[in-house]
CSV table of C-alpha atoms in Angstrom, one decimal:
chain,number,residue,atom,x,y,z
A,1,MET,CA,116.6,99.1,149.5
A,2,ILE,CA,113.5,98.0,151.4
A,3,PRO,CA,110.4,100.1,150.8
A,4,TRP,CA,108.6,101.5,153.9
A,5,ASP,CA,105.5,99.5,153.3
A,6,GLU,CA,107.5,96.3,153.1
A,7,TRP,CA,109.5,97.3,156.2
A,8,GLU,CA,106.2,97.5,158.2
A,9,SER,CA,105.5,93.8,157.4
A,10,LEU,CA,109.0,92.5,158.3
A,11,GLU,CA,108.1,92.2,162.0
A,12,GLN,CA,105.5,89.6,161.1
A,13,LEU,CA,108.0,87.5,159.1
A,14,ARG,CA,107.8,83.9,160.2
A,15,GLY,CA,109.7,82.0,157.5
A,16,LEU,CA,112.2,82.4,154.7
A,17,ILE,CA,112.5,80.1,151.7
A,18,PHE,CA,115.8,80.2,149.8
A,19,ASP,CA,116.9,79.1,146.4
A,20,CYS,CA,120.3,77.3,146.4
A,21,ASP,CA,122.4,78.3,143.4
A,22,GLY,CA,123.2,82.0,143.3
A,23,VAL,CA,121.7,82.6,146.7
A,24,LEU,CA,123.1,80.3,149.3
A,25,PHE,CA,126.1,79.7,147.1
A,26,ASP,CA,128.0,81.3,144.3
A,27,SER,CA,127.9,78.0,142.4
A,28,PHE,CA,128.5,79.2,138.8
A,29,GLN,CA,132.0,77.8,138.4
A,30,SER,CA,131.1,74.7,140.2
A,31,ASN,CA,128.2,74.1,137.8
A,32,VAL,CA,130.4,74.8,134.8
A,33,GLY,CA,132.9,72.2,136.0
A,34,TYR,CA,130.2,69.6,136.6
A,35,TYR,CA,128.4,70.0,133.2
A,36,ASN,CA,131.7,70.3,131.2
A,37,ALA,CA,132.8,67.0,132.8
A,38,ILE,CA,129.7,65.3,131.6
A,39,LEU,CA,130.1,66.7,128.1
A,40,ALA,CA,133.7,65.5,128.1
A,41,GLU,CA,132.5,62.0,128.9
A,42,ILE,CA,130.3,61.9,125.7
A,43,GLY,CA,133.0,63.5,123.6
A,44,MET,CA,131.6,67.1,123.4
A,45,GLY,CA,133.4,70.3,124.0
A,46,PRO,CA,132.8,72.7,126.9
A,47,MET,CA,129.6,74.9,127.2
A,48,SER,CA,129.3,78.3,125.8
A,49,PRO,CA,128.7,81.3,128.2
A,50,LYS,CA,125.0,81.3,127.3
A,51,GLN,CA,124.7,77.6,128.0
A,52,ALA,CA,126.5,78.1,131.3
A,53,GLU,CA,123.9,80.7,132.3
A,54,TYR,CA,121.1,78.3,131.4
A,55,VAL,CA,122.3,75.4,133.5
A,56,HIS,CA,122.6,77.7,136.5
A,57,THR,CA,118.8,77.9,136.9
A,58,HIS,CA,117.4,74.7,135.4
A,59,THR,CA,117.2,71.0,136.3
A,60,VAL,CA,119.9,68.6,135.3
A,61,THR,CA,117.6,67.0,132.7
A,62,GLN,CA,116.6,70.3,131.2
A,63,SER,CA,120.2,71.4,131.3
A,64,LEU,CA,121.6,68.3,129.6
A,65,ALA,CA,118.9,68.4,126.9
A,66,HIS,CA,119.9,72.0,126.3
A,67,ILE,CA,123.6,71.6,126.1
A,68,ALA,CA,123.9,68.1,124.6
A,69,GLY,CA,120.8,68.1,122.5
A,70,LEU,CA,117.7,66.0,122.6
A,71,GLU,CA,119.3,63.3,120.6
A,72,ARG,CA,122.1,62.8,123.2
A,73,VAL,CA,120.4,63.7,126.4
A,74,GLU,CA,119.9,60.1,127.6
A,75,GLU,CA,123.5,59.3,126.9
A,76,ALA,CA,124.5,62.5,128.8
A,77,LEU,CA,122.2,61.6,131.7
A,78,SER,CA,123.8,58.2,132.0
A,79,MET,CA,127.2,59.7,132.2
A,80,ARG,CA,126.3,61.7,135.3
A,81,PHE,CA,127.2,58.6,137.4
A,82,LYS,CA,130.7,58.4,135.9
A,83,VAL,CA,131.4,62.0,136.9
A,84,ASP,CA,132.5,62.3,140.6
A,85,TYR,CA,130.5,65.3,141.8
A,86,ASN,CA,132.3,65.3,145.1
A,87,GLU,CA,135.5,65.9,143.2
A,88,VAL,CA,134.7,68.2,140.3
A,89,ALA,CA,132.0,70.4,141.8
A,90,LEU,CA,131.1,70.1,145.5
A,91,PRO,CA,134.3,71.6,147.0
A,92,TYR,CA,134.1,74.6,144.6
A,93,LEU,CA,130.8,75.9,145.9
A,94,GLN,CA,131.3,79.3,147.6
A,95,PRO,CA,129.0,80.1,150.4
A,96,GLU,CA,127.7,83.7,150.1
A,97,SER,CA,129.4,86.2,152.4
A,98,GLY,CA,127.4,86.5,155.7
A,99,LEU,CA,125.3,83.4,155.0
A,100,TYR,CA,126.0,81.4,158.2
A,101,GLU,CA,125.8,84.5,160.3
A,102,LEU,CA,122.3,85.2,158.9
A,103,LEU,CA,121.2,81.6,159.3
A,104,ASP,CA,122.3,81.5,162.9
A,105,TRP,CA,120.5,84.8,163.6
A,106,LEU,CA,117.3,83.6,161.9
A,107,MET,CA,117.4,80.3,163.8
A,108,ASN,CA,117.9,82.2,167.1
A,109,GLN,CA,114.9,84.4,166.2
A,110,GLY,CA,112.7,81.4,165.6
A,111,VAL,CA,112.3,82.1,161.9
A,112,ARG,CA,111.8,78.9,159.9
A,113,MET,CA,114.0,78.3,156.9
A,114,GLY,CA,113.5,76.0,153.9
A,115,VAL,CA,115.0,75.5,150.4
A,116,SER,CA,113.2,75.2,147.1
A,117,THR,CA,115.7,74.4,144.4
A,118,ASN,CA,115.9,72.9,140.9
A,119,ARG,CA,118.8,70.7,142.0
A,120,THR,CA,118.1,67.0,142.1
A,121,THR,CA,120.2,64.3,143.7
A,122,THR,CA,123.2,66.6,144.5
A,123,MET,CA,121.3,68.7,147.1
A,124,ASP,CA,121.6,66.1,149.8
A,125,ARG,CA,125.4,66.1,149.4
A,126,VAL,CA,125.5,69.9,149.4
A,127,VAL,CA,123.5,70.0,152.7
A,128,ALA,CA,125.8,67.4,154.3
A,129,TYR,CA,129.1,68.9,153.1
A,130,TYR,CA,128.2,72.4,154.1
A,131,ASP,CA,126.5,71.5,157.4
A,132,LEU,CA,123.1,73.0,156.4
A,133,GLY,CA,120.8,70.4,157.8
A,134,LYS,CA,120.4,72.1,161.1
A,135,TYR,CA,119.0,75.2,159.4
A,136,PHE,CA,116.7,74.0,156.6
A,137,PHE,CA,113.6,71.9,156.7
A,138,PRO,CA,112.1,71.0,154.4
A,139,VAL,CA,114.5,71.0,151.5
A,140,MET,CA,112.5,70.7,148.2
A,141,THR,CA,114.3,69.7,145.0
A,142,ALA,CA,113.3,68.7,141.5
A,143,SER,CA,113.6,65.1,142.8
A,144,ASN,CA,110.9,65.3,145.5
A,145,SER,CA,108.6,67.9,143.8
A,146,ARG,CA,107.8,69.3,140.4
A,147,ALA,CA,110.6,71.6,139.1
A,148,LYS,CA,110.3,75.3,139.4
A,149,PRO,CA,108.6,77.5,138.3
A,150,SER,CA,106.0,75.1,139.6
A,151,PRO,CA,105.0,76.3,143.1
A,152,GLU,CA,104.7,72.7,144.4
A,153,GLY,CA,107.9,72.8,146.4
A,154,VAL,CA,106.9,76.1,148.0
A,155,TYR,CA,103.4,74.8,148.8
A,156,THR,CA,105.0,71.7,150.5
A,157,ILE,CA,107.1,74.0,152.7
A,158,LEU,CA,104.1,76.2,153.6
A,159,ASP,CA,102.1,73.1,154.5
A,160,SER,CA,104.9,71.7,156.6
A,161,TRP,CA,105.2,74.9,158.6
A,162,GLY,CA,101.5,75.6,158.7
A,163,TYR,CA,102.2,79.2,157.6
A,164,ALA,CA,100.2,81.4,155.2
A,165,PRO,CA,102.0,82.7,152.0
A,166,GLU,CA,102.1,86.3,153.4
A,167,GLU,CA,104.0,85.1,156.5
A,168,VAL,CA,107.0,84.1,154.5
A,169,ALA,CA,109.2,85.3,151.7
A,170,TYR,CA,111.1,83.6,148.9
A,171,ILE,CA,114.7,84.7,148.2
A,172,GLY,CA,115.9,84.0,144.6
A,173,ASP,CA,118.2,85.3,142.0
A,174,SER,CA,116.5,84.4,138.7
A,175,ASP,CA,113.3,84.9,136.8
A,176,VAL,CA,112.5,81.2,137.4
A,177,ASP,CA,112.5,82.0,141.1
A,178,ARG,CA,110.3,85.1,140.6
A,179,LYS,CA,107.8,83.0,138.7
A,180,THR,CA,107.8,80.4,141.4
A,181,ALA,CA,107.1,82.9,144.1
A,182,LEU,CA,104.4,84.6,142.0
A,183,ALA,CA,102.7,81.2,141.4
A,184,ALA,CA,102.7,80.4,145.1
A,185,ASP,CA,101.5,83.9,146.0
A,186,VAL,CA,104.6,84.4,148.2
A,187,PRO,CA,106.4,87.7,148.4
A,188,PHE,CA,109.6,87.6,146.2
A,189,TRP,CA,112.9,89.0,147.4
A,190,ALA,CA,115.5,89.3,144.6
A,191,TYR,CA,119.1,88.5,145.6
A,192,LYS,CA,121.8,90.5,143.9
A,193,ASN,CA,119.7,91.0,140.8
A,194,PRO,CA,118.3,94.5,140.5
A,195,LYS,CA,116.8,93.7,137.1
A,196,LEU,CA,114.1,91.4,138.6
A,197,LYS,CA,110.8,92.8,139.7
A,198,ALA,CA,110.6,92.1,143.4
A,199,ARG,CA,109.0,93.3,146.6
A,200,VAL,CA,112.5,93.6,148.2
A,201,HIS,CA,116.0,93.7,146.7
A,202,VAL,CA,118.7,92.1,148.9
A,203,ASP,CA,122.2,93.3,148.2
A,204,ASP,CA,124.0,91.0,150.6
A,205,PHE,CA,123.3,88.9,153.7
A,206,TRP,CA,125.1,91.2,156.1
A,207,LYS,CA,122.7,94.1,155.3
A,208,LEU,CA,119.7,91.8,155.4
A,209,ARG,CA,120.6,90.6,158.8
A,210,ARG,CA,121.0,94.2,160.0
A,211,VAL,CA,117.7,95.3,158.5
A,212,LEU,CA,115.8,92.3,160.0
A,213,ASN,CA,117.4,92.8,163.4
A,214,GLU,CA,116.2,96.5,163.3
A,215,ALA,CA,112.7,95.3,162.3
A,216,PHE,CA,112.4,92.6,164.9
A,217,SER,CA,113.6,95.0,167.5
A,218,GLY,CA,110.9,97.5,166.6
A,219,GLY,CA,113.3,100.0,165.2
A,220,ARG,CA,112.9,102.3,162.2
A,221,ASN,CA,114.0,101.4,158.7
A,222,PRO,CA,117.7,102.3,158.6
A,223,LEU,CA,117.6,102.3,154.8
A,224,VAL,CA,115.3,105.3,154.3
């Protein structure tokens, strides 16, 4: 549901910043496979459900410290390079339904798109494998900026575009994303997570494209 006061501002939208995991992709099982493979390399068993939830929204260093323990985090980090990410994780990412249709529409409308994610070195491979380079610039990760909830990555995107915070929105699915948007003073749109406090709640990309198309065409809010 998009409140009427937010609907009025959609016509001025100039840019959208996306989180990656849980927004562009359903990556939960892909992440589980990747981290369990690392744990297996150091002789540990698979993650618990709560650990799997944690790694879904944190950096690789934070995640391995959490699941392997501080005493084994360096060992686990070194084992990342023995695990073939292209084999155990990359092909199992599931693009969200309607993603490419939304991205094509936004590009045709001249809306800039960027990514702010806590992924590190794997993001370049995700962009290449799923042909996202033509849509997103810049792509900010925990390798080229401070990890979320630091707003540094969002600030870099805004500076690159030359846009003010109120001219864009950040789409995320976690409280880490919410805190990032809040710190950057950017409107936060929650994706498939009604529990999060957000200016807008996005149910799916098909509906978002329809709503934005109505707004950009000067139509009335079809959701009220």
